């Protein structure tokens, strides 16, 4: 499959690049120690493996075709992406040609506070050198910070046939894990993703990486499960609108095509809002909503959750007969999410008292965050239960469901 | 009703690309795969149900061109309703382009003097932003002068932005027989709905065929942008084997409804009063459907619209 066959997803017309989201919230962490406690994502790989392109396409709305003109990166580029309070992370685009073991290269600092390390391998190129580099980086990083999650992007797979893709993935996986085992590091887990900037696979892969770094993921997933089971929804995603990364989804399996359609729907909603509903503070606001009915008796439904997040649902047409119920359930969901936020911010404030501690005991802080959130959210979930999501026509009428 | 449309211009100027984008749902970058057109490619495009555009895409290599003006002259230039002549803005052989254009006009004048002439100054994306306006005006003046006694309408176009839609919308607009009637009804409809604007799109191409603007909007290219957005989304849907039937998008400042309207038209209603419930607008659209179906069939005499709820 070449990207030429993929007619959507890459379209960038003459629409404003900023997409009218309004000013970025840079002051979120203002009171505390800025930057330190954000989960940090490192983007690494040999030169010309596609790191900068990935970053541009996913976070800066650059069209994949335009990345051809990117110049090679010569220094570490630190990119703070704080467009959403859920996705507060930094991407360090580390150029391929830097020598890690240069004295000037402070690996303690680089790996110390890092949540995930993405290693990009160009699948269209000979990847032996990349693999040995991967092993070196992984061992080194693990020594300094054993909580780093290692993610390998087998990149530029748009140029490979389907069989070839699987074969390449198998080969890389085999070699990488063998090498680690030989070095006695088999306790390190690597995750592998097949990616390309010409389709949605790169967004999907990033979604998975980011989700691992969100301490309250389980709670969000749980909330989504509750919403969908009570509203006859088939599938629900919580999207970061700017990057089109999904922060969480319910427990049913993700169908790639559904995900792509949801991404495209976000584009439609934002583009149309920019034309007809743009004001000074952006086009995505607290009344942003969209309904799209497909002929396959499927309905796509989008609602704003907060400034940066949107809930996207896929439901059967008969399930949305009563929009009021969905609306009510959505409101319950939204207030629950906001409570998760409050809990999280409280924790964030606590944890930043000791900037030194942050990069030393990163995992531990995650741990306290996690337990803090879950205790907070137990109460919250209870409250949500108390509101009781409406289901069908009667409150809590699960038993009557079979009758209609 | 058949209308013969001639698409001419020198080889490589982008005739087949634009035809593919407008009528065959190509996206811009896919047009790179198109090869040169050999001789004349005929295609029939059904537009609005009973309006058939008979497109003659005439390959622009010199050998073919000479042929058109000589042995095929009658065949090609007879019964032409519309001539669309495409100029590559980057062309280095301006003289020659103009020469062919004039020969073409001559032939038109002889065989189909009633034909409407449109000139597209194409590939404008290759010209620097600040130069576009200036160059376009220069060319436009030249062309208007050279076209006399015929009158020509010029557009600056590029397949990479909305200008191509704009040009084709205006061209097609002139081919729809009862468009005034459609427009009158549309403005009444907009009034009843209390809408900011109402647009009618042709279903297959998503070209704007008629619109009513009740509240002025700052973006003059918005229709073409909407066409583009919806067409893209249609393609996304088709990947999962679906097509969309209706769409509602809103935020605190507007509500927009896009619905399949008649068998060949799609309507878009934009409201700035968001307190009006969606259901009311949707019901209005539903009730107007029948009326516009009649209008579309081009034969029904004008009738009032009594069945709206607001």
XYZ file of C-alpha atoms in Angstrom:
714
model
C 0.000 0.000 0.000
C 1.516 3.256 -0.988
C 0.409 6.498 0.495
C -0.831 7.617 -2.859
C -3.724 5.225 -2.368
C -4.748 6.914 0.785
C -6.795 9.813 -0.354
C -7.571 11.325 3.024
C -5.893 12.103 6.222
C -3.160 14.092 4.736
C -5.088 16.922 3.324
C -3.968 20.344 4.304
C -5.528 23.007 2.217
C -5.517 26.682 2.698
C -6.900 26.501 6.195
C -5.152 28.386 8.901
C -2.345 26.389 10.412
C -3.162 27.520 13.903
C -6.681 26.116 13.663
C -7.917 28.832 15.921
C -7.429 27.177 19.235
C -6.513 30.457 20.771
C -3.585 31.121 23.019
C -1.776 28.148 24.428
C -2.007 27.661 28.121
C 1.539 28.080 29.120
C 0.908 29.113 32.653
C -0.553 25.829 33.829
C 2.450 24.963 35.863
C 3.297 28.554 36.577
C 3.119 28.333 40.341
C 5.168 25.208 40.595
C 8.413 24.098 39.138
C 7.823 24.473 35.438
C 8.537 21.576 33.188
C 10.090 19.247 35.692
C 7.192 16.979 36.416
C 5.785 16.739 32.927
C 6.250 13.327 31.496
C 8.948 13.703 28.930
C 9.054 11.872 25.663
C 12.365 11.392 23.950
C 12.447 10.922 20.234
C 15.607 9.205 19.080
C 16.953 7.358 16.104
C 19.590 7.475 13.418
C 19.751 10.518 11.247
C 17.122 10.746 8.532
C 14.944 8.197 10.241
C 12.049 10.646 10.314
C 11.989 12.002 13.851
C 11.386 15.639 13.076
C 8.790 14.753 10.480
C 6.881 12.698 13.034
C 6.918 15.537 15.470
C 5.806 18.048 12.866
C 2.996 15.924 11.529
C 1.583 14.849 14.862
C 1.887 18.032 16.862
C 2.155 20.855 14.406
C -0.384 19.949 11.726
C 2.198 19.906 8.989
C 1.087 17.968 5.954
C 3.159 14.815 5.378
C 4.154 16.024 1.929
C 5.652 19.170 3.364
C 8.006 17.236 5.604
C 10.094 16.484 2.542
C 11.473 19.970 2.887
C 12.516 19.714 6.515
C 16.175 20.208 7.086
C 18.103 17.761 9.174
C 18.199 18.523 12.865
C 21.557 19.544 14.276
C 20.837 20.157 17.891
C 18.447 18.817 20.451
C 15.097 20.428 19.901
C 12.945 20.570 22.944
C 9.296 20.952 22.190
C 6.858 21.652 24.962
C 3.447 20.454 24.063
C 1.147 21.742 26.706
C -1.921 22.148 24.570
C -3.917 19.953 26.839
C -3.696 19.484 30.522
C -3.886 15.793 29.833
C -1.089 15.785 27.344
C 1.545 17.807 29.069
C 4.620 16.382 27.665
C 7.786 17.378 26.027
C 9.304 15.923 22.979
C 13.042 15.992 22.708
C 13.945 15.570 19.136
C 17.487 14.365 19.415
C 19.397 14.504 16.169
C 20.762 11.221 14.928
C 24.306 12.385 14.502
C 24.993 13.445 18.079
C 27.310 11.244 20.047
C 25.595 10.266 23.260
C 28.750 9.613 25.062
C 30.150 12.976 24.398
C 30.926 14.536 27.742
C 28.820 17.546 26.837
C 25.803 15.357 26.515
C 24.284 15.109 29.940
C 22.603 11.736 29.802
C 21.627 11.915 33.465
C 19.593 14.950 32.696
C 18.224 13.658 29.427
C 17.133 10.230 30.598
C 16.447 11.117 34.205
C 13.041 12.676 33.953
C 12.040 10.880 30.855
C 8.783 8.938 30.719
C 9.090 7.245 27.384
C 11.817 6.836 24.859
C 10.724 6.479 21.285
C 13.347 4.995 19.054
C 12.649 5.465 15.378
C 13.912 2.890 12.900
C 13.667 3.517 9.193
C 12.151 0.290 7.866
C 13.048 1.147 4.287
C 16.713 1.334 5.110
C 19.198 -1.216 6.353
C 18.376 -1.308 10.041
C 21.382 -3.154 11.469
C 23.142 0.005 12.560
C 19.924 1.310 14.020
C 19.470 -1.880 16.020
C 22.896 -1.724 17.597
C 22.291 1.914 18.379
C 18.945 1.001 19.902
C 20.571 -1.528 22.162
C 23.175 0.999 23.261
C 20.597 3.660 24.019
C 18.303 1.295 25.828
C 21.001 -0.100 28.087
C 22.324 3.317 28.860
C 18.940 4.837 29.553
C 17.800 1.921 31.628
C 20.826 2.226 33.866
C 19.989 5.817 34.637
C 16.242 5.520 34.851
C 14.686 2.123 34.981
C 11.161 3.410 34.662
C 11.502 4.573 31.097
C 9.096 2.926 28.725
C 10.827 1.918 25.519
C 8.854 2.278 22.317
C 10.254 1.303 18.961
C 8.648 2.879 15.915
C 9.301 0.823 12.825
C 8.855 3.797 10.606
C 8.226 4.614 6.937
C 6.335 1.367 6.447
C 4.213 3.058 3.793
C 6.851 1.898 1.341
C 6.508 -1.775 2.278
C 3.990 -4.355 1.172
C 1.758 -5.857 3.842
C 3.718 -9.112 3.983
C 6.947 -7.233 4.066
C 5.725 -5.143 6.993
C 5.005 -8.156 9.141
C 8.263 -9.778 8.152
C 10.231 -6.631 8.998
C 8.506 -6.236 12.313
C 9.152 -9.862 13.203
C 12.782 -9.576 12.223
C 13.406 -6.368 14.137
C 11.601 -7.647 17.190
C 13.585 -10.870 17.125
C 16.945 -9.213 16.729
C 16.318 -6.473 19.243
C 15.138 -8.802 21.975
C 17.911 -11.295 21.251
C 20.527 -8.613 21.582
C 19.054 -7.432 24.838
C 18.923 -10.994 26.143
C 22.552 -11.500 25.181
C 23.467 -8.431 27.143
C 21.587 -9.843 30.102
C 18.964 -7.137 29.958
C 15.946 -9.296 29.266
C 14.026 -7.535 32.010
C 13.630 -4.556 29.691
C 10.426 -4.526 27.730
C 10.341 -3.023 24.278
C 7.081 -2.202 22.524
C 6.953 -2.118 18.755
C 4.735 -0.062 16.468
C 4.515 0.026 12.687
C 4.208 3.641 11.680
C 3.978 5.975 8.731
C 3.252 9.679 8.580
C 1.143 9.174 5.489
C -1.689 7.452 7.314
C -3.091 7.382 10.808
C -0.711 4.766 12.140
C 1.603 7.389 13.575
C -1.260 8.941 15.522
C -2.338 5.546 16.767
C 1.198 4.702 17.897
C 1.564 8.031 19.670
C -1.787 7.491 21.325
C -0.536 4.258 22.805
C 2.716 5.808 23.957
C 0.979 8.743 25.559
C -1.615 6.566 27.228
C 1.090 4.689 29.077
C 2.221 7.980 30.560
C -1.155 9.039 31.819
C -1.456 7.905 35.405
C -5.213 8.211 35.476
C -5.747 6.157 32.330
C -7.520 3.343 34.149
C -10.004 5.764 35.624
C -10.675 7.391 32.276
C -11.191 4.014 30.655
C -13.493 3.005 33.413
C -15.512 6.190 32.970
C -15.785 5.603 29.254
C -16.928 2.048 29.850
C -19.654 3.291 32.154
C -20.811 5.865 29.638
C -21.001 3.520 26.706
C -22.735 0.733 28.536
C -25.398 3.128 29.739
C -25.968 5.006 26.511
C -26.006 2.229 23.925
C -22.797 3.608 22.476
C -20.591 1.194 20.551
C -17.256 2.873 20.890
C -16.005 5.997 22.578
C -12.729 7.855 22.317
C -11.439 10.699 24.395
C -9.468 12.804 21.952
C -6.905 15.490 22.355
C -8.328 17.767 19.687
C -5.119 19.457 18.598
C -2.975 16.395 18.050
C -5.774 13.904 17.314
C -4.177 11.535 19.761
C -6.695 9.570 21.739
C -6.074 9.846 25.420
C -8.312 6.964 26.355
C -10.908 4.677 24.903
C -13.289 2.123 26.311
C -12.265 -1.499 26.729
C -13.638 -2.773 23.414
C -11.009 -3.278 20.707
C -10.007 -0.292 18.558
C -10.873 -0.578 14.920
C -8.320 1.402 12.940
C -10.883 2.564 10.408
C -13.176 3.882 13.119
C -10.284 5.747 14.607
C -9.426 7.276 11.241
C -12.986 8.329 10.676
C -13.038 9.972 14.091
C -9.829 11.846 13.250
C -11.370 13.043 10.008
C -14.499 14.093 11.829
C -12.440 16.265 14.156
C -10.928 17.899 11.084
C -14.368 18.589 9.658
C -15.657 20.046 12.900
C -12.648 22.243 13.501
C -12.420 23.436 9.889
C -16.099 24.306 9.738
C -15.988 25.995 13.109
C -13.039 28.056 11.951
C -15.100 29.309 9.041
C -18.389 30.010 10.767
C -17.785 30.085 14.468
C -14.320 31.467 15.014
C -13.898 34.156 17.594
C -10.911 35.620 19.356
C -10.513 32.740 21.737
C -10.684 30.011 19.140
C -13.212 27.869 17.352
C -13.435 24.985 19.791
C -15.506 26.036 22.777
C -17.714 24.607 25.439
C -20.664 24.237 23.135
C -18.779 22.555 20.339
C -20.726 19.543 19.234
C -21.361 17.566 16.101
C -23.633 14.815 14.889
C -22.921 12.962 11.697
C -25.321 10.364 10.426
C -23.981 7.748 8.044
C -26.070 5.647 5.718
C -24.916 2.484 7.443
C -27.253 3.537 10.290
C -24.226 4.636 12.264
C -24.019 7.941 14.048
C -20.862 9.790 14.974
C -21.167 12.111 17.882
C -18.684 14.676 19.156
C -18.846 16.811 22.271
C -16.404 19.123 23.920
C -15.196 17.848 27.292
C -12.850 20.672 28.116
C -10.842 23.177 26.130
C -8.599 20.522 24.722
C -10.458 17.281 24.912
C -13.418 15.987 22.993
C -15.482 12.872 23.418
C -16.185 11.030 20.189
C -18.733 8.273 20.131
C -19.870 5.840 17.516
C -23.364 4.564 17.970
C -26.118 2.782 16.122
C -28.919 4.926 14.890
C -31.529 3.296 17.121
C -29.291 4.056 20.079
C -29.525 7.781 19.568
C -33.277 8.026 19.375
C -33.230 9.968 22.521
C -30.551 12.576 22.355
C -31.631 13.841 25.723
C -30.427 10.716 27.471
C -27.096 10.835 25.717
C -26.823 14.493 26.558
C -27.556 13.801 30.210
C -25.067 10.961 30.378
C -22.514 13.090 28.679
C -22.927 15.805 31.294
C -22.335 13.239 34.037
C -19.247 12.100 32.204
C -17.959 15.614 31.750
C -18.293 16.505 35.398
C -16.591 13.242 36.358
C -13.662 14.068 34.086
C -13.387 17.473 35.636
C -13.142 15.885 39.037
C -10.303 13.727 37.816
C -8.595 16.930 36.771
C -9.007 18.579 40.102
C -7.592 15.547 41.842
C -4.673 15.472 39.494
C -3.802 19.107 39.875
C -3.799 18.800 43.631
C -1.343 15.958 43.361
C 0.779 17.822 40.900
C 1.120 20.711 43.289
C 2.251 18.426 46.076
C 4.799 16.571 44.066
C 6.679 19.566 42.846
C 7.948 20.705 46.187
C 11.148 18.813 45.575
C 12.500 19.422 42.150
C 15.448 17.179 42.874
C 13.239 14.298 43.806
C 11.335 14.545 40.617
C 13.841 13.106 38.320
C 15.231 10.685 40.810
C 12.060 8.996 41.883
C 9.951 9.572 38.878
C 8.260 6.222 39.221
C 7.470 6.734 42.836
C 5.739 9.981 42.127
C 3.754 8.288 39.458
C 2.826 5.780 42.095
C 1.599 8.303 44.600
C -0.204 10.130 41.869
C -1.877 6.957 40.891
C -3.069 5.991 44.319
C -4.057 9.552 45.060
C -6.123 9.695 41.939
C -7.777 6.411 42.512
C -8.783 7.268 46.049
C -10.099 10.590 44.811
C -11.864 9.028 41.952
C -13.435 6.282 43.953
C -15.423 9.001 45.560
C -15.983 10.556 42.175
C -17.103 7.375 40.554
C -19.452 6.836 43.430
C -20.821 10.262 42.813
C -21.217 9.532 39.157
C -23.021 6.380 40.106
C -25.192 8.438 42.381
C -26.160 10.714 39.517
C -26.858 7.466 37.776
C -26.340 7.478 34.063
C -29.657 7.210 32.362
C -30.241 4.087 30.444
C -33.163 3.695 28.086
C -36.229 5.289 29.513
C -36.154 4.311 33.161
C -33.423 5.154 35.605
C -31.243 2.188 36.374
C -33.465 0.019 34.304
C -30.856 -2.519 33.279
C -33.253 -5.362 33.951
C -35.928 -4.038 31.673
C -33.519 -3.696 28.840
C -34.307 -7.077 27.324
C -37.926 -6.143 26.913
C -37.371 -3.329 24.440
C -30.365 18.156 -21.669
C -26.885 17.822 -23.115
C -24.286 20.562 -23.119
C -21.049 20.308 -24.989
C -18.079 21.652 -23.045
C -14.687 22.018 -24.718
C -11.642 21.858 -22.489
C -8.600 23.204 -24.320
C -5.144 24.533 -23.673
C -1.606 23.515 -24.343
C -0.199 20.177 -23.281
C 0.560 19.914 -19.585
C -1.478 22.920 -18.573
C -3.641 20.848 -16.252
C -6.883 20.161 -18.101
C -7.199 16.507 -17.239
C -6.089 17.111 -13.659
C -8.827 19.606 -13.008
C -11.422 17.463 -14.707
C -10.413 14.541 -12.506
C -10.583 16.595 -9.345
C -13.933 18.155 -10.040
C -15.751 15.248 -11.619
C -13.963 12.096 -10.540
C -13.209 12.854 -6.885
C -9.465 12.823 -7.298
C -7.461 14.620 -4.681
C -4.848 17.046 -5.863
C -1.751 14.946 -5.347
C -3.252 11.908 -7.106
C -3.293 13.866 -10.337
C 0.444 13.352 -10.625
C -0.328 9.880 -11.863
C -2.279 11.086 -14.852
C -0.634 10.743 -18.217
C -0.899 12.993 -21.228
C -4.211 13.059 -23.007
C -4.076 11.626 -26.502
C -6.358 13.331 -28.999
C -9.764 13.970 -27.459
C -11.176 12.208 -24.423
C -14.921 12.369 -24.187
C -16.733 12.057 -20.935
C -20.319 12.484 -19.919
C -20.928 13.963 -16.539
C -24.427 13.847 -15.171
C -24.998 17.013 -13.253
C -28.116 17.730 -11.238
C -29.814 14.686 -12.654
C -30.897 15.766 -16.107
C -28.136 18.131 -17.073
C -25.462 16.176 -18.900
C -22.140 17.838 -19.472
C -20.484 16.394 -22.503
C -16.846 17.128 -21.732
C -14.354 17.113 -24.571
C -10.928 17.027 -23.017
C -8.689 17.961 -25.951
C -5.079 16.855 -25.660
C -2.889 19.903 -26.123
C 0.171 18.645 -27.964
C 0.889 20.720 -31.035
C 0.190 17.957 -33.534
C -3.273 17.489 -32.081
C -3.922 21.198 -31.931
C -3.123 21.706 -35.599
C -5.422 18.843 -36.339
C -8.301 20.364 -34.384
C -8.089 23.562 -36.391
C -7.827 21.767 -39.710
C -9.355 18.381 -40.420
C -11.434 18.070 -37.244
C -12.537 21.667 -37.175
C -16.256 21.154 -37.723
C -16.461 18.124 -35.539
C -14.803 19.792 -32.603
C -16.140 23.291 -32.696
C -19.737 22.700 -33.653
C -22.531 23.012 -31.061
C -20.193 24.106 -28.324
C -21.973 25.632 -25.334
C -18.912 26.356 -23.290
C -15.253 26.715 -24.092
C -12.869 26.439 -21.180
C -9.359 27.432 -22.154
C -6.604 26.639 -19.674
C -3.380 28.652 -19.547
C -0.343 27.524 -17.603
C 0.710 30.670 -15.764
C 4.329 29.505 -15.835
C 4.363 28.900 -19.577
C 7.397 30.306 -21.360
C 5.721 30.349 -24.752
C 3.149 33.002 -24.106
C 3.084 34.087 -27.727
C 2.327 30.623 -28.950
C -0.332 30.059 -26.282
C -2.067 33.217 -27.366
C -1.805 32.238 -30.983
C -3.546 28.921 -30.362
C -6.134 30.619 -28.218
C -6.968 33.003 -30.995
C -7.226 30.241 -33.582
C -9.546 28.510 -31.210
C -11.740 31.566 -30.812
C -11.850 32.000 -34.541
C -13.145 28.483 -34.967
C -15.679 29.017 -32.206
C -16.874 32.227 -33.770
C -17.498 30.406 -37.006
C -19.150 27.308 -35.652
C -20.715 28.190 -32.296
C -20.886 31.959 -31.923
C -23.195 31.645 -28.922
C -20.666 29.746 -26.840
C -19.564 31.102 -23.490
C -15.810 31.445 -23.104
C -13.904 30.959 -19.865
C -10.162 31.331 -19.420
C -8.442 29.742 -16.471
C -5.020 31.088 -15.544
C -3.919 27.875 -13.953
C -1.137 26.710 -11.603
C -1.296 29.964 -9.692
C 0.264 28.172 -6.710
C 3.596 28.416 -8.534
C 3.484 32.194 -8.446
C 4.600 34.070 -5.372
C 1.777 35.203 -3.115
C 2.201 38.912 -3.616
C 2.611 38.583 -7.381
C -0.565 36.598 -8.017
C -2.982 39.465 -8.175
C -0.766 41.536 -10.451
C -0.012 38.768 -12.899
C -3.615 37.684 -13.047
C -4.801 41.178 -13.887
C -2.189 41.549 -16.579
C -3.187 38.307 -18.217
C -6.857 39.029 -17.844
C -6.536 42.305 -19.669
C -4.543 40.734 -22.482
C -7.057 37.969 -22.876
C -10.083 40.228 -22.839
C -8.502 42.365 -25.493
C -7.577 39.399 -27.659
C -10.967 37.761 -27.299
C -12.925 40.518 -28.961
C -15.569 40.377 -30.320
C -16.252 37.478 -27.982
C -16.434 38.053 -24.282
C -14.402 35.936 -21.911
C -14.453 35.414 -18.172
C -11.122 34.817 -16.456
C -10.277 32.954 -13.280
C -7.016 32.440 -11.433
C -6.930 28.796 -10.384
C -4.832 26.161 -8.702
C -5.652 22.558 -7.885
C -4.062 23.029 -4.480
C -6.619 25.415 -3.085
C -10.246 26.406 -3.350
C -9.900 28.597 -6.442
C -10.534 25.685 -8.778
C -13.886 24.972 -7.134
C -14.773 28.607 -7.330
C -14.090 28.782 -11.044
C -15.973 25.620 -11.867
C -18.901 26.612 -9.672
C -19.246 29.828 -11.618
C -18.952 28.022 -14.919
C -21.501 25.400 -14.048
C -23.789 28.018 -12.579
C -24.172 29.529 -16.028
C -25.275 26.217 -17.441
C -28.186 25.608 -15.080
C -31.358 26.689 -16.847
C -33.664 27.604 -13.977
C -31.081 28.836 -11.576
C -32.831 32.164 -10.911
C -35.932 30.379 -9.800
C -33.868 28.172 -7.569
C -32.234 31.209 -6.062
C -35.500 32.996 -5.362
C -36.848 29.977 -3.575
C -33.677 29.528 -1.664
C -33.790 33.043 -0.304
C -37.373 32.549 0.810
C -36.353 29.336 2.459
C -33.502 31.085 4.245
C -35.885 33.713 5.487
C -38.278 31.145 6.900
C -35.431 29.354 8.614
C -33.990 32.579 9.922
C -30.647 31.328 8.639
C -27.496 33.344 8.065
C -26.956 31.578 4.826
C -28.188 28.633 2.850
C -26.161 26.835 0.211
C -27.076 24.280 -2.378
C -24.402 21.865 -3.518
C -24.548 19.523 -6.441
C -24.395 16.096 -4.894
C -21.744 14.377 -7.006
C -19.255 17.219 -7.414
C -20.101 19.324 -4.361
C -19.905 22.416 -6.501
C -21.988 25.260 -5.134
C -24.867 25.833 -7.493
C -26.839 28.390 -5.593
C -26.653 30.268 -2.354
C -28.388 32.882 -0.293
C -26.361 35.043 2.029
C -28.404 36.976 4.558
C -25.617 37.947 6.897
C -22.408 39.072 5.352
C -19.418 36.864 6.010
C -15.828 37.990 5.945
C -14.433 34.931 4.156
C -15.261 35.044 0.460
C -13.752 31.642 -0.216
C -15.745 29.798 2.384
C -18.054 27.938 -0.016
C -15.182 26.343 -1.796
C -13.531 25.491 1.488
C -16.710 23.817 2.665
C -16.910 21.909 -0.616
C -13.397 20.726 -0.053
C -13.953 19.758 3.557
C -17.093 17.797 2.794
C -15.575 16.090 -0.203
C -12.631 14.986 1.892
C -14.950 13.628 4.505
C -16.996 11.832 1.895
C -13.845 10.061 0.815
C -13.059 9.099 4.403
C -16.513 7.637 4.758
C -16.229 5.728 1.530
C -13.181 3.949 2.916
C -15.415 2.121 5.358
C -18.044 1.655 2.702
C -20.381 4.273 4.072
C -21.558 7.679 3.003
C -22.848 10.394 5.232
C -26.470 11.404 5.219
C -26.543 14.407 7.425
C -24.259 16.441 9.548
C -24.696 18.961 12.277
C -21.795 21.005 13.577
C -22.115 23.708 16.174
C -20.342 25.708 18.783
C -21.497 28.660 20.836
C -21.476 30.979 17.824
C -23.097 28.976 15.059
C -24.930 25.862 14.037
C -24.528 24.343 10.594
C -26.645 21.614 9.083
C -25.705 19.702 5.983
C -28.289 17.312 4.633
C -29.062 15.329 1.550
C -31.808 17.471 0.156
C -33.097 16.312 -3.166
C -31.866 13.386 -5.258
C -29.143 15.616 -6.709
C -28.669 18.427 -4.267
C -27.246 18.798 -0.804
C -28.282 21.704 1.350
C -26.292 23.492 3.992
C -27.959 25.811 6.470
C -25.911 28.071 8.698
C -27.546 29.697 11.697
C -26.021 32.107 14.145
C -28.935 31.949 16.552
C -27.933 28.819 18.418
C -30.981 28.953 20.660
C -33.126 27.592 17.860
C -33.386 23.867 18.513
C -31.767 21.574 15.957
C -34.986 19.651 15.601
C -36.841 22.749 14.384
C -34.314 23.453 11.660
C -34.186 19.826 10.660
C -37.943 19.685 10.403
C -37.938 22.784 8.222
C -35.379 21.249 5.952
C -37.404 18.092 5.756
C -40.539 19.984 4.847
C -38.836 22.021 2.159
C -37.458 18.927 0.540
C -40.504 18.164 -1.551
C -40.674 21.653 -2.921
C -37.084 21.681 -4.002
C -37.408 18.252 -5.530
C -40.052 19.709 -7.784
C -37.864 22.674 -8.615
C -34.993 20.413 -9.418
C -36.955 18.504 -11.960
C -36.900 21.819 -13.895
C -40.388 21.481 -15.267
C -42.626 22.323 -12.377
C -43.880 25.886 -12.357
C -43.056 28.001 -9.370
C -45.207 27.485 -6.293
C -45.237 29.012 -2.847
C -43.792 27.244 0.119
C -46.482 26.810 2.704
C -45.434 23.842 4.716
C -42.680 25.198 6.895
C -43.095 25.291 10.610
C -41.354 28.514 11.393
